[in-house]
Short mmCIF file of C-alpha atoms in Angstrom, two decimals:
data_model
loop_
_atom_site.label_atom_id
_atom_site.label_comp_id
_atom_site.label_asym_id
_atom_site.label_seq_id
_atom_site.Cartn_x
_atom_site.Cartn_y
_atom_site.Cartn_z
CA UNK O 1 17.29 11.83 -51.81
CA UNK O 2 20.10 13.90 -51.74
CA UNK O 3 18.31 15.02 -48.29
CA UNK O 4 21.50 16.91 -47.40
CA UNK O 5 21.14 19.89 -49.56
CA UNK O 6 17.39 18.78 -50.73
CA UNK O 7 16.34 20.01 -46.66
CA UNK O 8 18.97 22.90 -44.95
CA UNK O 9 15.84 24.84 -45.52
CA UNK O 10 14.10 22.60 -42.74
CA UNK O 11 16.62 21.12 -40.18
CA UNK O 12 17.10 24.92 -39.51
CA UNK O 13 14.00 24.81 -37.78
CA UNK O 14 13.49 21.39 -36.75
CA UNK O 15 14.37 21.64 -32.71
CA UNK O 16 10.78 23.44 -32.00
CA UNK O 17 7.71 21.27 -31.10
CA UNK O 18 4.36 21.17 -29.03
CA UNK O 19 2.32 23.93 -30.38
CA UNK O 20 0.33 26.00 -27.92
CA UNK O 21 -3.30 25.18 -30.37
CA UNK O 22 -7.03 25.94 -29.57
CA UNK O 23 -7.60 22.57 -27.69
CA UNK O 24 -3.92 22.51 -25.12
CA UNK O 25 -5.31 26.28 -24.42
CA UNK O 26 -8.69 25.32 -24.44
CA UNK O 27 -7.35 22.14 -22.05
CA UNK O 28 -5.87 24.40 -19.12
CA UNK O 29 -8.79 27.14 -19.15
CA UNK O 30 -11.21 24.17 -18.40
CA UNK O 31 -13.65 24.63 -15.12
CA UNK O 32 -15.56 21.47 -15.75
CA UNK O 33 -15.15 19.48 -11.85
CA UNK O 34 -16.27 20.16 -8.91
CA UNK O 35 -13.37 19.96 -7.04
CA UNK O 36 -12.60 20.68 -3.78
CA UNK O 37 -14.45 20.28 0.41
CA UNK O 38 -16.08 16.82 0.22
CA UNK O 39 -20.41 19.02 1.22
CA UNK O 40 -18.62 21.13 -1.31
CA UNK O 41 -18.71 18.38 -4.16
CA UNK O 42 -21.82 16.18 -2.56
CA UNK O 43 -23.86 18.93 -3.34
CA UNK O 44 -22.86 19.21 -7.23
CA UNK O 45 -20.40 23.12 -5.95
CA UNK O 46 -24.56 25.01 -5.91
CA UNK O 47 -23.39 26.68 -2.45
CA UNK O 48 -23.01 30.16 -4.50
CA UNK O 49 -26.07 31.24 -2.42
CA UNK O 50 -26.10 29.04 0.57
CA UNK O 51 -22.37 29.94 1.60
CA UNK O 52 -20.50 29.09 4.43
CA UNK O 53 -18.39 26.02 2.95
CA UNK O 54 -14.59 26.77 2.54
CA UNK O 55 -14.25 25.50 -1.43
CA UNK O 56 -17.55 28.10 -2.13
CA UNK O 57 -14.45 30.88 -2.19
CA UNK O 58 -14.13 29.72 -5.38
CA UNK O 59 -17.90 30.43 -7.11
CA UNK O 60 -18.64 33.51 -4.38
CA UNK O 61 -16.59 35.48 -2.27
CA UNK O 62 -19.16 36.41 -0.03
CA UNK O 63 -20.53 32.64 0.73
CA UNK O 64 -17.27 33.27 3.53
CA UNK O 65 -19.29 36.43 4.58
CA UNK O 66 -21.40 33.60 6.27
CA UNK O 67 -20.01 31.87 8.40
CA UNK O 68 -20.39 32.51 12.00
CA UNK O 69 -16.89 30.53 13.43
CA UNK O 70 -13.38 29.89 12.11
CA UNK O 71 -12.95 26.57 10.01
CA UNK O 72 -9.45 24.34 9.06
CA UNK O 73 -10.75 22.01 6.41
CA UNK O 74 -8.67 19.38 4.83
CA UNK O 75 -9.28 17.63 1.71
CA UNK O 76 -7.93 14.74 0.23
CA UNK O 77 -9.31 11.45 -1.96
CA UNK O 78 -8.22 9.75 -5.81
CA UNK O 79 -9.38 9.53 -9.07
CA UNK O 80 -9.94 6.60 -11.33
CA UNK O 81 -11.26 5.83 -15.21
CA UNK O 82 -13.04 3.44 -15.97
CA UNK O 83 -11.63 1.89 -18.81
CA UNK O 84 -8.30 0.53 -19.94
CA UNK O 85 -6.20 -1.15 -22.26
CA UNK O 86 -3.74 -3.21 -21.04
CA UNK O 87 -3.32 -4.36 -17.13
CA UNK O 88 0.04 -1.64 -16.59
CA UNK O 89 -2.08 1.42 -17.06
CA UNK O 90 -2.97 2.82 -14.04
CA UNK O 91 -5.72 5.41 -14.25
CA UNK O 92 -6.16 5.12 -10.34
CA UNK O 93 -4.79 7.96 -8.37
CA UNK O 94 -4.49 9.63 -5.09
CA UNK O 95 -5.28 13.74 -5.45
CA UNK O 96 -3.94 16.22 -2.31
CA UNK O 97 -7.69 18.73 -2.99
CA UNK O 98 -8.34 21.09 -0.77
CA UNK O 99 -6.60 22.90 2.55
CA UNK O 100 -7.57 26.23 3.86
CA UNK O 101 -8.96 28.19 6.94
CA UNK O 102 -11.61 30.62 7.45
CA UNK O 103 -11.32 33.16 9.96
CA UNK O 104 -14.23 35.14 11.50
CA UNK O 105 -14.44 37.71 13.02
CA UNK O 106 -17.73 39.38 15.40
CA UNK O 107 -17.55 43.91 14.83
CA UNK O 108 -19.66 45.21 18.13
CA UNK O 109 -21.70 47.40 15.00
CA UNK O 110 -24.93 47.37 13.79
CA UNK O 111 -24.89 47.11 10.96
CA UNK O 112 -21.78 45.13 10.10
CA UNK O 113 -22.21 42.04 12.30
CA UNK O 114 -18.33 39.73 11.43
CA UNK O 115 -15.61 40.04 8.79
CA UNK O 116 -13.78 37.35 7.84
CA UNK O 117 -10.74 36.50 6.44
CA UNK O 118 -9.93 32.59 4.64
CA UNK O 119 -6.91 30.93 2.51
CA UNK O 120 -7.77 27.60 0.62
CA UNK O 121 -6.47 25.79 -1.40
CA UNK O 122 -8.15 23.79 -4.41
CA UNK O 123 -7.27 22.35 -7.13
CA UNK O 124 -9.99 23.73 -10.33
CA UNK O 125 -9.04 21.09 -12.20
CA UNK O 126 -7.03 17.23 -12.88
CA UNK O 127 -5.37 16.75 -16.09
CA UNK O 128 -4.84 13.34 -14.88
CA UNK O 129 -6.23 10.39 -17.93
CA UNK O 130 -5.67 7.88 -20.39
CA UNK O 131 -6.83 7.44 -23.67
CA UNK O 132 -6.68 5.29 -26.91
CA UNK O 133 -8.11 6.54 -29.84
CA UNK O 134 -7.35 3.48 -32.85
CA UNK O 135 -8.75 4.07 -36.60
CA UNK O 136 -8.94 1.34 -38.71
CA UNK O 137 -10.12 3.02 -42.12
CA UNK O 138 -8.83 6.32 -43.27
CA UNK O 139 -9.99 5.71 -46.34
CA UNK O 140 -6.33 6.26 -47.60
CA UNK O 141 -5.41 8.79 -46.11
CA UNK O 142 -2.03 10.09 -44.44
CA UNK O 143 -0.81 11.73 -41.62
CA UNK O 144 1.48 12.70 -44.54
CA UNK O 145 -1.18 13.42 -46.82
CA UNK O 146 -1.07 16.74 -44.73
CA UNK O 147 2.12 17.53 -43.94
CA UNK O 148 3.27 17.79 -47.49
CA UNK O 149 0.01 20.32 -48.20
CA UNK O 150 1.76 22.51 -45.46
CA UNK O 151 4.92 21.49 -46.27
CA UNK O 152 4.26 23.20 -49.86
CA UNK O 153 2.37 25.83 -48.49
CA UNK O 154 5.52 27.10 -46.21
CA UNK O 155 8.09 26.36 -48.32
CA UNK O 156 6.34 28.76 -51.30
CA UNK O 157 5.69 31.61 -49.26
CA UNK O 158 8.11 32.08 -46.72
CA UNK O 159 11.17 29.97 -44.93
CA UNK O 160 9.41 26.15 -43.63
CA UNK O 161 9.82 26.77 -40.54
CA UNK O 162 7.22 23.98 -39.34
CA UNK O 163 9.31 21.50 -37.22
CA UNK O 164 6.70 18.85 -37.74
CA UNK O 165 6.97 18.91 -41.46
CA UNK O 166 9.83 19.47 -41.88
CA UNK O 167 11.48 16.15 -39.39
CA UNK O 168 9.00 14.24 -40.88
CA UNK O 169 10.39 15.23 -44.26
CA UNK O 170 13.85 14.35 -42.84
CA UNK O 171 12.31 11.23 -41.13
CA UNK O 172 11.80 10.79 -45.06
CA UNK O 173 7.30 10.54 -44.33
CA UNK O 174 6.97 12.35 -47.30
CA UNK O 175 9.25 13.01 -50.33
CA UNK O 176 9.07 16.10 -53.40
CA UNK O 177 10.42 16.90 -56.62
CA UNK O 178 10.74 19.79 -58.82
CA UNK O 179 7.70 20.62 -61.56
CA UNK O 180 9.41 23.04 -64.24
CA UNK O 181 11.88 23.69 -61.73
CA UNK O 182 9.49 24.62 -58.63
CA UNK O 183 9.66 22.19 -55.79
CA UNK O 184 6.62 20.67 -54.37
CA UNK O 185 6.14 18.28 -51.80
CA UNK O 186 4.01 15.26 -51.98
CA UNK O 187 2.98 12.05 -50.03
CA UNK O 188 3.56 7.82 -51.67
CA UNK O 189 1.55 6.10 -49.40
CA UNK O 190 -2.27 5.22 -48.50
CA UNK O 191 -2.39 4.57 -45.36
CA UNK O 192 -4.64 2.13 -44.07
CA UNK O 193 -5.29 2.86 -40.06
CA UNK O 194 -3.37 4.51 -36.85
CA UNK O 195 -3.01 4.20 -33.60
CA UNK O 196 -2.75 7.11 -30.59
CA UNK O 197 -2.75 7.09 -26.95
CA UNK O 198 -2.55 9.69 -25.10
CA UNK O 199 -1.19 9.44 -20.66
CA UNK O 200 -1.68 13.22 -19.19
CA UNK O 201 -1.42 13.87 -15.10
CA UNK O 202 -0.83 17.39 -13.12
CA UNK O 203 -3.61 19.75 -12.50
CA UNK O 204 -4.19 23.25 -11.83
CA UNK O 205 -4.33 24.87 -8.28
CA UNK O 206 -6.18 27.50 -6.97
CA UNK O 207 -4.61 29.71 -4.22
CA UNK O 208 -7.17 32.26 -2.78
CA UNK O 209 -7.80 34.93 -0.38
CA UNK O 210 -10.63 36.40 0.30
CA UNK O 211 -12.09 39.19 2.52
CA UNK O 212 -16.24 38.96 2.79
CA UNK O 213 -18.68 40.73 5.61
CA UNK O 214 -21.96 40.41 7.23
CA UNK O 215 -23.93 43.34 6.55
CA UNK O 216 -27.03 43.10 9.66
CA UNK O 217 -27.44 39.54 8.16
CA UNK O 218 -28.99 39.92 5.23
CA UNK O 219 -26.02 41.26 3.49
CA UNK O 220 -22.95 39.65 1.68
CA UNK O 221 -20.40 40.97 0.33
CA UNK O 222 -16.62 39.70 -0.66
CA UNK O 223 -13.51 39.20 -2.32
CA UNK O 224 -11.15 37.01 -4.08
CA UNK O 225 -7.73 37.35 -4.94
CA UNK O 226 -6.20 34.37 -6.83
CA UNK O 227 -2.91 33.21 -8.02
CA UNK O 228 -3.47 29.45 -10.82
CA UNK O 229 -0.75 26.87 -11.21
CA UNK O 230 -0.42 24.75 -13.40
CA UNK O 231 1.60 21.72 -13.10
CA UNK O 232 0.44 19.41 -16.72
CA UNK O 233 2.69 16.76 -18.41
CA UNK O 234 1.84 14.82 -21.43
CA UNK O 235 2.18 11.72 -23.43
CA UNK O 236 1.31 11.17 -26.88
CA UNK O 237 2.40 8.34 -29.10
CA UNK O 238 0.60 8.10 -32.93
CA UNK O 239 1.53 4.55 -35.24
CA UNK O 240 -0.12 5.38 -38.33
CA UNK O 241 0.34 2.28 -41.19
CA UNK O 242 1.37 2.44 -44.73
CA UNK O 243 1.07 0.19 -47.85
CA UNK O 244 4.17 0.89 -50.77
CA UNK O 245 2.91 0.50 -54.27
CA UNK O 246 5.90 -2.35 -53.65
CA UNK O 247 3.57 -3.89 -51.31
CA UNK O 248 5.52 -3.29 -47.83
CA UNK O 249 4.52 -1.30 -44.93
CA UNK O 250 5.87 1.72 -44.81
CA UNK O 251 4.56 2.19 -40.91
CA UNK O 252 5.90 5.63 -38.69
CA UNK O 253 5.14 6.68 -34.93
CA UNK O 254 5.67 10.11 -34.06
CA UNK O 255 6.54 10.19 -29.59
CA UNK O 256 6.04 13.09 -27.59
CA UNK O 257 6.35 14.36 -24.29
CA UNK O 258 5.52 17.51 -23.27
CA UNK O 259 5.26 20.02 -19.33
CA UNK O 260 3.75 23.15 -19.26
CA UNK O 261 3.87 24.90 -16.22
CA UNK O 262 2.97 28.61 -15.16
CA UNK O 263 1.07 30.98 -13.36
CA UNK O 264 -2.50 33.19 -13.49
CA UNK O 265 -4.31 35.53 -11.22
CA UNK O 266 -7.35 37.06 -11.63
CA UNK O 267 -9.62 38.48 -9.06
CA UNK O 268 -13.70 37.55 -7.46
CA UNK O 269 -15.76 39.50 -6.44
CA UNK O 270 -19.74 38.75 -4.79
CA UNK O 271 -23.21 38.73 -3.33
CA UNK O 272 -25.22 36.70 -1.49
CA UNK O 273 -28.83 38.70 -0.63
CA UNK O 274 -31.46 37.99 1.95
CA UNK O 275 -34.36 40.07 -0.34
CA UNK O 276 -37.42 38.96 2.47
CA UNK O 277 -35.75 39.74 6.35
CA UNK O 278 -37.61 36.53 7.72
CA UNK O 279 -37.32 33.91 4.68
CA UNK O 280 -34.38 32.16 3.93
CA UNK O 281 -34.04 32.12 0.29
CA UNK O 282 -31.29 34.07 -0.51
CA UNK O 283 -29.61 35.10 -4.07
CA UNK O 284 -26.22 35.32 -5.06
CA UNK O 285 -24.09 36.72 -7.53
CA UNK O 286 -20.41 36.71 -8.39
CA UNK O 287 -18.54 38.35 -11.55
CA UNK O 288 -14.43 36.64 -12.21
CA UNK O 289 -11.67 38.56 -14.64
CA UNK O 290 -10.17 36.39 -16.78
CA UNK O 291 -7.11 34.70 -15.62
CA UNK O 292 -3.26 35.92 -16.66
CA UNK O 293 -1.69 33.61 -17.12
CA UNK O 294 2.32 33.57 -18.21
CA UNK O 295 3.33 30.36 -19.38
CA UNK O 296 6.31 27.63 -19.83
CA UNK O 297 6.56 24.90 -22.96
CA UNK O 298 9.12 22.07 -22.41
CA UNK O 299 9.03 18.60 -24.77
CA UNK O 300 11.43 16.82 -26.19
CA UNK O 301 9.55 13.72 -29.19
CA UNK O 302 11.16 11.56 -31.35
CA UNK O 303 10.31 9.60 -34.54
CA UNK O 304 10.64 6.78 -35.52
CA UNK O 305 11.12 5.41 -38.98
CA UNK O 306 12.33 3.03 -41.36
CA UNK O 307 14.72 4.86 -43.53
CA UNK O 308 17.45 7.14 -42.66
CA UNK O 309 20.16 9.12 -44.12
CA UNK O 310 23.45 8.05 -44.00
CA UNK O 311 26.48 10.72 -43.89
CA UNK O 312 29.24 8.28 -44.66
CA UNK O 313 27.89 6.77 -47.44
CA UNK O 314 25.63 9.13 -48.10
CA UNK O 315 23.49 7.06 -49.02
CA UNK O 316 18.95 6.49 -48.54
CA UNK O 317 19.07 3.84 -46.28
CA UNK O 318 15.99 1.31 -45.69
CA UNK O 319 15.63 -1.00 -42.59
CA UNK O 320 12.48 -3.24 -43.90
CA UNK O 321 12.23 -5.43 -40.08
CA UNK O 322 13.54 -2.22 -37.92
CA UNK O 323 13.03 1.37 -37.07
CA UNK O 324 15.76 4.22 -37.66
CA UNK O 325 15.51 7.19 -34.53
CA UNK O 326 15.25 10.57 -35.33
CA UNK O 327 15.03 12.08 -31.53
CA UNK O 328 14.35 16.71 -31.62
CA UNK O 329 18.01 18.09 -31.14
CA UNK O 330 16.94 19.87 -28.19
CA UNK O 331 14.05 20.43 -25.59
CA UNK O 332 12.37 22.71 -27.04
CA UNK O 333 11.23 25.62 -25.39
CA UNK O 334 8.30 28.51 -25.63
CA UNK O 335 7.39 31.09 -23.68
CA UNK O 336 3.65 32.56 -23.96
CA UNK O 337 0.49 34.17 -22.25
CA UNK O 338 -3.75 33.03 -22.26
CA UNK O 339 -5.84 34.52 -21.17
CA UNK O 340 -9.19 33.22 -20.52
CA UNK O 341 -12.55 34.66 -20.34
CA UNK O 342 -14.73 37.18 -17.53
CA UNK O 343 -17.26 34.46 -16.37
CA UNK O 344 -20.59 35.54 -14.57
CA UNK O 345 -22.30 33.44 -12.32
CA UNK O 346 -25.86 33.72 -10.41
CA UNK O 347 -27.19 31.02 -7.67
CA UNK O 348 -30.43 30.40 -5.39
CA UNK O 349 -30.58 28.76 -2.33
CA UNK O 350 -32.53 28.32 0.24
CA UNK O 351 -33.02 26.12 3.61
CA UNK O 352 -36.07 24.60 5.39
CA UNK O 353 -35.40 24.50 9.33
CA UNK O 354 -32.55 22.80 10.23
CA UNK O 355 -33.11 19.63 7.92
CA UNK O 356 -33.23 20.43 4.65
CA UNK O 357 -31.12 23.22 1.95
CA UNK O 358 -31.35 23.62 -1.77
CA UNK O 359 -29.24 25.63 -4.59
CA UNK O 360 -29.11 26.47 -8.24
CA UNK O 361 -26.13 28.06 -9.71
CA UNK O 362 -25.98 29.16 -12.97
CA UNK O 363 -22.53 30.21 -15.00
CA UNK O 364 -21.34 31.54 -18.29
CA UNK O 365 -18.64 32.10 -20.02
CA UNK O 366 -17.40 32.25 -23.76
CA UNK O 367 -14.48 31.06 -24.72
CA UNK O 368 -14.51 31.53 -27.59
CA UNK O 369 -12.54 35.07 -25.50
CA UNK O 370 -9.84 32.76 -24.66
CA UNK O 371 -6.05 35.07 -25.78
CA UNK O 372 -2.84 34.41 -26.70
CA UNK O 373 0.53 36.38 -26.71
CA UNK O 374 3.52 36.59 -26.32
CA UNK O 375 5.86 39.14 -24.35
CA UNK O 376 9.23 40.95 -26.13
CA UNK O 377 10.76 43.41 -24.39
CA UNK O 378 11.43 46.85 -26.24
CA UNK O 379 14.34 49.41 -25.66
CA UNK O 380 12.82 52.71 -26.48
CA UNK O 381 14.67 56.20 -27.65
CA UNK O 382 16.33 56.32 -24.23
CA UNK O 383 17.81 53.87 -23.53
CA UNK O 384 15.17 52.51 -21.81
CA UNK O 385 13.85 49.09 -21.26
CA UNK O 386 9.94 47.93 -21.72
CA UNK O 387 6.90 44.76 -22.20
CA UNK O 388 4.89 44.98 -24.81
CA UNK O 389 2.88 41.80 -25.58
CA UNK O 390 2.07 40.61 -29.07
CA UNK O 391 -1.66 38.77 -30.45
CA UNK O 392 -1.29 35.84 -32.01
CA UNK O 393 -3.68 37.43 -34.67
CA UNK O 394 -4.08 34.03 -36.02
CA UNK O 395 -4.72 31.61 -33.53
CA UNK O 396 -7.52 34.32 -31.69
CA UNK O 397 -8.91 34.58 -35.11
CA UNK O 398 -9.35 30.10 -35.40
CA UNK O 399 -10.23 30.76 -31.35
CA UNK O 400 -13.16 32.16 -31.97
CA UNK O 401 -13.90 29.81 -35.52
CA UNK O 402 -13.17 27.09 -32.39
CA UNK O 403 -14.84 28.01 -29.02
CA UNK O 404 -18.36 29.10 -28.42
CA UNK O 405 -20.21 30.56 -24.81
CA UNK O 406 -20.57 27.67 -22.37
CA UNK O 407 -22.75 27.06 -20.48
CA UNK O 408 -22.96 25.13 -16.87
CA UNK O 409 -25.46 24.79 -14.30
CA UNK O 410 -25.58 22.90 -10.81
CA UNK O 411 -28.00 21.64 -8.78
CA UNK O 412 -27.19 20.79 -4.74
CA UNK O 413 -29.51 18.87 -1.88
CA UNK O 414 -28.86 18.48 1.73
CA UNK O 415 -30.89 16.12 4.36
CA UNK O 416 -29.97 16.23 8.14
CA UNK O 417 -31.54 12.92 9.15
CA UNK O 418 -29.60 13.49 12.48
CA UNK O 419 -28.17 16.15 14.29
CA UNK O 420 -24.88 15.10 13.06
CA UNK O 421 -26.05 12.80 10.64
CA UNK O 422 -26.07 14.59 7.40
CA UNK O 423 -27.00 13.67 3.09
CA UNK O 424 -26.52 15.34 -0.25
CA UNK O 425 -27.03 15.50 -3.20
CA UNK O 426 -26.12 16.65 -6.80
CA UNK O 427 -25.73 17.45 -10.54
CA UNK O 428 -23.80 18.90 -13.06
CA UNK O 429 -24.74 20.12 -16.58
CA UNK O 430 -21.64 21.19 -18.51
CA UNK O 431 -21.77 22.55 -22.52
CA UNK O 432 -19.97 21.45 -24.52
CA UNK O 433 -16.84 24.74 -25.39
CA UNK O 434 -16.50 23.54 -28.36
CA UNK O 435 -18.64 24.25 -31.81
CA UNK O 436 -20.08 21.41 -34.49
CA UNK O 437 -17.41 22.44 -36.69
CA UNK O 438 -14.75 23.24 -35.23
CA UNK O 439 -11.24 21.80 -37.09
CA UNK O 440 -8.18 21.97 -36.08
CA UNK O 441 -6.75 23.27 -38.75
CA UNK O 442 -2.91 24.22 -39.31
CA UNK O 443 -3.34 26.61 -42.76
CA UNK O 444 -2.43 29.38 -40.41
CA UNK O 445 0.39 32.21 -39.96
CA UNK O 446 0.99 31.27 -35.97
CA UNK O 447 3.94 32.01 -34.11
CA UNK O 448 2.39 28.93 -31.74
CA UNK O 449 2.57 26.74 -35.09
CA UNK O 450 6.85 26.48 -35.20
CA UNK O 451 6.60 24.02 -31.80
CA UNK O 452 3.21 21.70 -32.92
CA UNK O 453 3.74 18.34 -32.57
CA UNK O 454 1.25 16.63 -34.80
CA UNK O 455 -1.79 17.33 -36.28
CA UNK O 456 -4.52 15.19 -33.99
CA UNK O 457 -7.47 17.14 -32.32
CA UNK O 458 -10.19 15.78 -29.88
CA UNK O 459 -14.07 18.19 -30.14
CA UNK O 460 -15.85 17.35 -26.31
CA UNK O 461 -19.44 15.93 -25.22
CA UNK O 462 -20.81 17.91 -22.61
CA UNK O 463 -20.74 16.78 -19.38
CA UNK O 464 -22.47 15.39 -17.19
CA UNK O 465 -22.13 15.28 -13.45
CA UNK O 466 -23.82 13.61 -10.21
CA UNK O 467 -22.55 13.81 -6.82
CA UNK O 468 -23.31 12.66 -3.24
CA UNK O 469 -22.29 12.81 0.23
CA UNK O 470 -22.83 11.81 3.14
CA UNK O 471 -21.13 14.52 6.49
CA UNK O 472 -21.06 13.60 10.13
CA UNK O 473 -20.51 16.81 12.96
CA UNK O 474 -19.27 15.49 16.84
CA UNK O 475 -19.03 18.59 18.04
CA UNK O 476 -16.63 20.61 16.60
CA UNK O 477 -14.37 18.59 14.71
CA UNK O 478 -16.58 17.54 11.43
CA UNK O 479 -15.94 14.19 8.40
CA UNK O 480 -17.78 14.42 5.36
CA UNK O 481 -17.06 11.91 2.11
CA UNK O 482 -18.53 12.51 -1.19
CA UNK O 483 -18.64 10.06 -4.89
CA UNK O 484 -18.11 12.17 -7.55
CA UNK O 485 -19.15 10.72 -11.40
CA UNK O 486 -17.57 12.41 -13.97
CA UNK O 487 -19.39 11.59 -18.09
CA UNK O 488 -17.85 13.38 -21.20
CA UNK O 489 -16.76 11.86 -24.17
CA UNK O 490 -14.89 12.83 -27.18
CA UNK O 491 -14.80 12.04 -30.74
CA UNK O 492 -10.82 11.84 -32.02
CA UNK O 493 -9.28 12.90 -35.37
CA UNK O 494 -5.68 11.78 -36.00
CA UNK O 495 -5.07 15.68 -38.33
CA UNK O 496 -7.60 17.24 -40.87
CA UNK O 497 -8.98 16.19 -43.68
CA UNK O 498 -10.71 19.38 -45.29
CA UNK O 499 -7.88 18.99 -47.69
CA UNK O 500 -9.09 16.45 -49.68
CA UNK O 501 -12.14 19.98 -51.06
CA UNK O 502 -10.49 21.89 -52.84
CA UNK O 503 -6.29 22.95 -54.76
CA UNK O 504 -3.90 20.49 -55.24
CA UNK O 505 -4.48 17.97 -54.06
CA UNK O 506 -7.57 16.44 -54.93
CA UNK O 507 -6.12 17.65 -58.48
CA UNK O 508 -4.05 15.38 -58.11
CA UNK O 509 -4.93 12.58 -56.15
CA UNK O 510 -8.52 12.47 -58.32
CA UNK O 511 -9.42 8.77 -56.06
CA UNK O 512 -9.41 10.64 -53.37
CA UNK O 513 -11.15 13.48 -53.61
CA UNK O 514 -14.11 15.05 -51.23
CA UNK O 515 -13.18 11.29 -48.85
CA UNK O 516 -12.96 11.85 -45.04
CA UNK O 517 -12.11 9.96 -42.11
CA UNK O 518 -13.99 9.23 -39.32
CA UNK O 519 -13.54 10.04 -36.34
CA UNK O 520 -13.32 7.95 -32.95
CA UNK O 521 -15.18 7.66 -30.05
CA UNK O 522 -13.40 8.58 -26.80
CA UNK O 523 -14.47 7.47 -23.93
CA UNK O 524 -13.79 10.33 -20.60
CA UNK O 525 -15.65 8.90 -17.84
CA UNK O 526 -14.55 9.11 -14.80
CA UNK O 527 -14.48 8.22 -10.72
CA UNK O 528 -13.90 9.88 -7.19
CA UNK O 529 -14.03 9.22 -3.54
CA UNK O 530 -12.86 12.49 -1.34
CA UNK O 531 -12.90 12.83 2.18
CA UNK O 532 -12.50 16.18 4.22
CA UNK O 533 -11.77 16.40 8.18
CA UNK O 534 -12.45 19.69 9.95
CA UNK O 535 -12.64 21.87 13.00
CA UNK O 536 -15.09 24.70 13.47
CA UNK O 537 -14.21 26.49 16.71
#
């Protein structure tokens, strides 16, 4: 294996990793959780028509218009996962979820009763999780089969600039030979099992400024201008055990660390209407623009294999009882833009005297509309500069094939047991954003694929959220407590096995034709407790 001569095009591009694929962008645009004040959480977030809670700023800006007193609130808590593999796995962590205020101003006007202003910091999604997806039956297929297949496509069509595939070749995960003076890449080994672990942390934090008003105590309108901050960290480790023809175990591991940071802006407009003057029943409507994100991704990685090339002896070296570390040469940096879909919400709710309140809310967002692009700085003929955004057409087309519209239904109930004590219950159903046949195909001409670090992907199921809580009021001070259980599962695929049903792979490997790998079921359930301390004055 004369790697230095054979892999020169590969080595030129081995620095970049960690693609921002459809699946990563789906994580960053998700809103399938309830985070906010403990009252908001305890009632399942179904306050879009009921209003008068500072966290409802995220679902209907008009909810702030229902305030008649100013409010200051602070929320913190903790979250944890039940399942964990190792004793040292820290699946529990503290969270700081919300901090904000409402300033209510009574207006001496027969029509406009209040003009309110609010500011709120609130998390919209917590990324903290740890999961494992080990597969003991790969049917002889290997991740390196996909490496070799795409390596052939990339090398024949253009410069081999998918860095993971070049790095994997340099780490001897697959090989090449010449056929009719044409280079052909292939995998020597069949895989028996793999192990995958994923650790993520961080969150999306929203900073919202709200203006709202109360018109005749029947019509409420509001506008929220929001800025989202992204803080996302991920560590992944993929190990595959493969059998050599001589009975040796040719296993390898790919470890990767990635950090995504950036910010986005959006606008929400909403209204709440009491259609019947003497009836507390009301309806709400909210329209939310896409969030326009500007993001940066940094990553480092290592491949651990049993082979390396000794530049001094110009020989390939095999380590039967050890591993050689093939590191990334530098931090890998990518800037890109993400535009999430529009969202629409309708809600209704009412109260029964001062003892009981209920709310129902429905939201729709089509995640097939997620859009990825890159910013370029161009110069015109007059010497001036301007920014131009270039869409990633291939990735956006894959997004349409992978993601679909998501439906969210929220229900919440509050019972005032006494003048001071309230009991709450909530439920959410969130449909999966992934289509039934969703795959992470890497056979696309996308710039983001120049930064890919793995082949695995996970299709997430529907989400069920059950919440409950209680609240205590004493004069101007209130204390609320809520518990949240979020149930979701996923099907993890180590790689896309569609290459087994067509093309050169079938001709070269008739014994593996139409072979498939079964996905691994992953439990993503998590629990949380939320506490809010506030003052109304």
